[in-house]
């Protein structure tokens, strides 16, 4: 048995500790907001937070989160996270999503990035691009992602 804290709730799961967080969220807990893209830490679609840091849930086993707190897109978009709510609102305002598949991972990376900035710091376009470089968007929505992150930082 493994205990996981996801979005502030404790879950006890009877699965192998080497199971990736991604599949535990999706298949065991029924939380399908986190997406599978490459399964090899290359695309960012599966990004969640572990203790506030953006991680690739496709390659991170649940054993790595045994004493940590996992945050998923479901918590970011329910309005309870102030920075996440600002990112979500900016995503809607800038009409970022095209097919939408990568966007939960994009929002998780953007939220972790903005939380890492010193208070009041407005990131440059280059800083935003660097922070978001690990999240691939096949539709090429990068210009709108950059605008939305800059807007959410205000
Ligand atoms: Fe995890 Fe692509 S699915 S990085």
mmCIF file of C-alpha atoms and ligand atoms in Angstrom:
data_model
loop_
_atom_site.group_PDB
_atom_site.id
_atom_site.type_symbol
_atom_site.label_atom_id
_atom_site.label_comp_id
_atom_site.label_asym_id
_atom_site.label_seq_id
_atom_site.Cartn_x
_atom_site.Cartn_y
_atom_site.Cartn_z
ATOM 1 C CA UNK A 1 0.000 0.000 0.000
ATOM 2 C CA UNK A 2 1.221 3.482 -0.833
ATOM 3 C CA UNK A 3 -0.175 6.760 0.378
ATOM 4 C CA UNK A 4 -0.199 9.739 -1.936
ATOM 5 C CA UNK A 5 -1.177 13.305 -1.225
ATOM 6 C CA UNK A 6 -2.822 14.706 -4.328
ATOM 7 C CA UNK A 7 -4.293 18.193 -4.292
ATOM 8 C CA UNK A 8 -4.444 18.132 -0.508
ATOM 9 C CA UNK A 9 -6.202 14.769 -0.271
ATOM 10 C CA UNK A 10 -4.644 11.545 0.954
ATOM 11 C CA UNK A 11 -5.109 8.503 -1.288
ATOM 12 C CA UNK A 12 -4.087 4.962 -0.427
ATOM 13 C CA UNK A 13 -3.256 2.965 -3.530
ATOM 14 C CA UNK A 14 -2.432 -0.724 -3.789
ATOM 15 C CA UNK A 15 -0.039 -0.606 -6.735
ATOM 16 C CA UNK A 16 3.670 -1.143 -7.392
ATOM 17 C CA UNK A 17 5.769 1.745 -5.969
ATOM 18 C CA UNK A 18 7.583 1.983 -9.306
ATOM 19 C CA UNK A 19 4.342 2.934 -11.092
ATOM 20 C CA UNK A 20 4.676 6.385 -12.661
ATOM 21 C CA UNK A 21 2.631 9.144 -11.039
ATOM 22 C CA UNK A 22 0.988 9.793 -14.426
ATOM 23 C CA UNK A 23 -0.640 6.370 -14.612
ATOM 24 C CA UNK A 24 -1.558 6.400 -10.943
ATOM 25 C CA UNK A 25 -3.380 9.688 -11.441
ATOM 26 C CA UNK A 26 -5.115 8.637 -14.637
ATOM 27 C CA UNK A 27 -5.804 4.932 -14.192
ATOM 28 C CA UNK A 28 -6.022 4.480 -10.424
ATOM 29 C CA UNK A 29 -7.410 7.814 -9.241
ATOM 30 C CA UNK A 30 -9.393 8.700 -12.369
ATOM 31 C CA UNK A 31 -7.808 12.143 -12.666
ATOM 32 C CA UNK A 32 -7.383 12.495 -16.401
ATOM 33 C CA UNK A 33 -6.397 16.166 -16.633
ATOM 34 C CA UNK A 34 -2.719 15.163 -16.724
ATOM 35 C CA UNK A 35 -1.848 13.930 -20.210
ATOM 36 C CA UNK A 36 0.402 11.254 -21.700
ATOM 37 C CA UNK A 37 2.498 12.464 -24.615
ATOM 38 C CA UNK A 38 5.863 10.758 -25.017
ATOM 39 C CA UNK A 39 6.358 8.768 -21.829
ATOM 40 C CA UNK A 40 10.049 9.648 -21.915
ATOM 41 C CA UNK A 41 10.320 13.068 -20.233
ATOM 42 C CA UNK A 42 10.589 14.814 -23.584
ATOM 43 C CA UNK A 43 7.330 16.674 -24.209
ATOM 44 C CA UNK A 44 6.000 18.076 -20.918
ATOM 45 C CA UNK A 45 2.373 16.989 -21.437
ATOM 46 C CA UNK A 46 2.444 15.066 -18.148
ATOM 47 C CA UNK A 47 3.752 17.935 -15.991
ATOM 48 C CA UNK A 48 2.491 18.091 -12.410
ATOM 49 C CA UNK A 49 3.959 19.699 -9.313
ATOM 50 C CA UNK A 50 5.723 17.757 -6.572
ATOM 51 C CA UNK A 51 6.168 20.025 -3.562
ATOM 52 C CA UNK A 52 5.717 23.004 -5.873
ATOM 53 C CA UNK A 53 8.286 21.953 -8.461
ATOM 54 C CA UNK A 54 7.269 21.053 -11.999
ATOM 55 C CA UNK A 55 8.077 17.395 -12.653
ATOM 56 C CA UNK A 56 7.477 14.880 -15.441
ATOM 57 C CA UNK A 57 4.934 12.485 -14.012
ATOM 58 C CA UNK A 58 5.497 9.941 -16.811
ATOM 59 C CA UNK A 59 8.927 9.025 -15.451
ATOM 60 C CA UNK A 60 8.489 9.802 -11.744
ATOM 61 C CA UNK A 61 7.449 6.780 -9.665
ATOM 62 C CA UNK A 62 4.951 7.158 -6.864
ATOM 63 C CA UNK A 63 7.705 6.103 -4.449
ATOM 64 C CA UNK A 64 9.344 9.500 -5.119
ATOM 65 C CA UNK A 65 6.216 11.232 -3.874
ATOM 66 C CA UNK A 66 5.739 9.152 -0.742
ATOM 67 C CA UNK A 67 6.332 12.072 1.603
ATOM 68 C CA UNK A 68 5.532 14.868 -0.824
ATOM 69 C CA UNK A 69 2.548 16.767 -2.103
ATOM 70 C CA UNK A 70 1.413 16.333 -5.688
ATOM 71 C CA UNK A 71 -0.566 19.112 -7.359
ATOM 72 C CA UNK A 72 -2.357 18.515 -10.643
ATOM 73 C CA UNK A 73 -4.187 20.627 -13.199
ATOM 74 C CA UNK A 74 -7.459 19.815 -11.423
ATOM 75 C CA UNK A 75 -6.349 21.896 -8.419
ATOM 76 C CA UNK A 76 -4.878 24.656 -10.556
ATOM 77 C CA UNK A 77 -8.104 25.227 -12.460
ATOM 78 C CA UNK A 78 -10.503 25.045 -9.522
ATOM 79 C CA UNK A 79 -9.527 28.588 -8.511
ATOM 80 C CA UNK A 80 -8.019 27.691 -5.127
ATOM 81 C CA UNK A 81 -4.455 28.447 -6.250
ATOM 82 C CA UNK A 82 -4.025 32.200 -6.773
ATOM 83 C CA UNK A 83 -1.157 32.015 -9.273
ATOM 84 C CA UNK A 84 -2.716 29.040 -11.029
ATOM 85 C CA UNK A 85 -6.021 30.909 -11.287
ATOM 86 C CA UNK A 86 -4.208 33.873 -12.874
ATOM 87 C CA UNK A 87 -2.514 31.561 -15.369
ATOM 88 C CA UNK A 88 -5.783 29.815 -16.160
ATOM 89 C CA UNK A 89 -7.581 33.147 -16.680
ATOM 90 C CA UNK A 90 -4.758 34.401 -18.938
ATOM 91 C CA UNK A 91 -4.954 31.164 -20.948
ATOM 92 C CA UNK A 92 -8.652 31.786 -21.578
ATOM 93 C CA UNK A 93 -8.163 35.504 -22.286
ATOM 94 C CA UNK A 94 -5.393 34.836 -24.830
ATOM 95 C CA UNK A 95 -7.260 31.897 -26.336
ATOM 96 C CA UNK A 96 -4.054 29.862 -26.033
ATOM 97 C CA UNK A 97 -5.292 26.356 -26.706
ATOM 98 C CA UNK A 98 -5.634 24.998 -30.223
ATOM 99 C CA UNK A 99 -6.064 21.221 -30.006
ATOM 100 C CA UNK A 100 -5.526 21.606 -26.251
ATOM 101 C CA UNK A 101 -3.746 18.334 -25.591
ATOM 102 C CA UNK A 102 -0.522 19.792 -24.192
ATOM 103 C CA UNK A 103 -2.141 22.671 -22.366
ATOM 104 C CA UNK A 104 -2.540 21.204 -18.889
ATOM 105 C CA UNK A 105 1.205 20.539 -18.861
ATOM 106 C CA UNK A 106 1.856 24.038 -20.214
ATOM 107 C CA UNK A 107 -0.259 25.575 -17.444
ATOM 108 C CA UNK A 108 1.491 23.523 -14.759
ATOM 109 C CA UNK A 109 4.926 24.613 -16.017
ATOM 110 C CA UNK A 110 3.819 28.251 -16.312
ATOM 111 C CA UNK A 111 2.410 28.209 -12.778
ATOM 112 C CA UNK A 112 5.581 26.712 -11.277
ATOM 113 C CA UNK A 113 7.661 29.246 -13.211
ATOM 114 C CA UNK A 114 5.662 32.256 -12.011
ATOM 115 C CA UNK A 115 5.770 31.010 -8.426
ATOM 116 C CA UNK A 116 9.559 30.748 -8.673
ATOM 117 C CA UNK A 117 9.952 34.447 -9.558
ATOM 118 C CA UNK A 118 10.775 37.075 -6.957
ATOM 119 C CA UNK A 119 7.657 39.024 -5.944
ATOM 120 C CA UNK A 120 6.812 41.758 -8.448
ATOM 121 C CA UNK A 121 9.274 40.524 -11.096
ATOM 122 C CA UNK A 122 7.912 40.717 -14.640
ATOM 123 C CA UNK A 123 9.636 38.011 -16.703
ATOM 124 C CA UNK A 124 11.141 38.882 -20.071
ATOM 125 C CA UNK A 125 10.019 37.077 -23.210
ATOM 126 C CA UNK A 126 13.353 35.246 -23.232
ATOM 127 C CA UNK A 127 12.870 34.110 -19.631
ATOM 128 C CA UNK A 128 9.372 32.877 -20.406
ATOM 129 C CA UNK A 129 10.594 31.018 -23.481
ATOM 130 C CA UNK A 130 13.412 29.425 -21.477
ATOM 131 C CA UNK A 131 11.045 28.382 -18.690
ATOM 132 C CA UNK A 132 8.544 26.905 -21.116
ATOM 133 C CA UNK A 133 11.083 25.314 -23.489
ATOM 134 C CA UNK A 134 10.452 21.825 -22.134
ATOM 135 C CA UNK A 135 6.760 21.898 -23.031
ATOM 136 C CA UNK A 136 6.166 21.011 -26.657
ATOM 137 C CA UNK A 137 3.033 22.197 -28.506
ATOM 138 C CA UNK A 138 2.415 20.483 -31.814
ATOM 139 C CA UNK A 139 -0.032 23.240 -32.838
ATOM 140 C CA UNK A 140 2.687 25.856 -32.277
ATOM 141 C CA UNK A 141 0.793 28.072 -29.828
ATOM 142 C CA UNK A 142 4.053 29.420 -28.419
ATOM 143 C CA UNK A 143 3.360 33.113 -29.105
ATOM 144 C CA UNK A 144 0.048 32.925 -27.240
ATOM 145 C CA UNK A 145 1.668 30.945 -24.413
ATOM 146 C CA UNK A 146 4.308 33.685 -24.072
ATOM 147 C CA UNK A 147 1.619 36.415 -24.010
ATOM 148 C CA UNK A 148 -0.494 34.552 -21.466
ATOM 149 C CA UNK A 149 2.431 33.901 -19.122
ATOM 150 C CA UNK A 150 3.466 37.566 -19.325
ATOM 151 C CA UNK A 151 -0.109 38.634 -18.606
ATOM 152 C CA UNK A 152 -0.472 36.247 -15.669
ATOM 153 C CA UNK A 153 2.743 37.649 -14.167
ATOM 154 C CA UNK A 154 1.252 41.187 -13.901
HETATM 155 FE FE1 LIG B 1 5.893 12.937 -19.834
HETATM 156 FE FE2 LIG B 1 6.015 13.571 -22.443
HETATM 157 S S1 LIG B 1 4.512 12.357 -21.413
HETATM 158 S S2 LIG B 1 7.251 14.321 -20.812
#
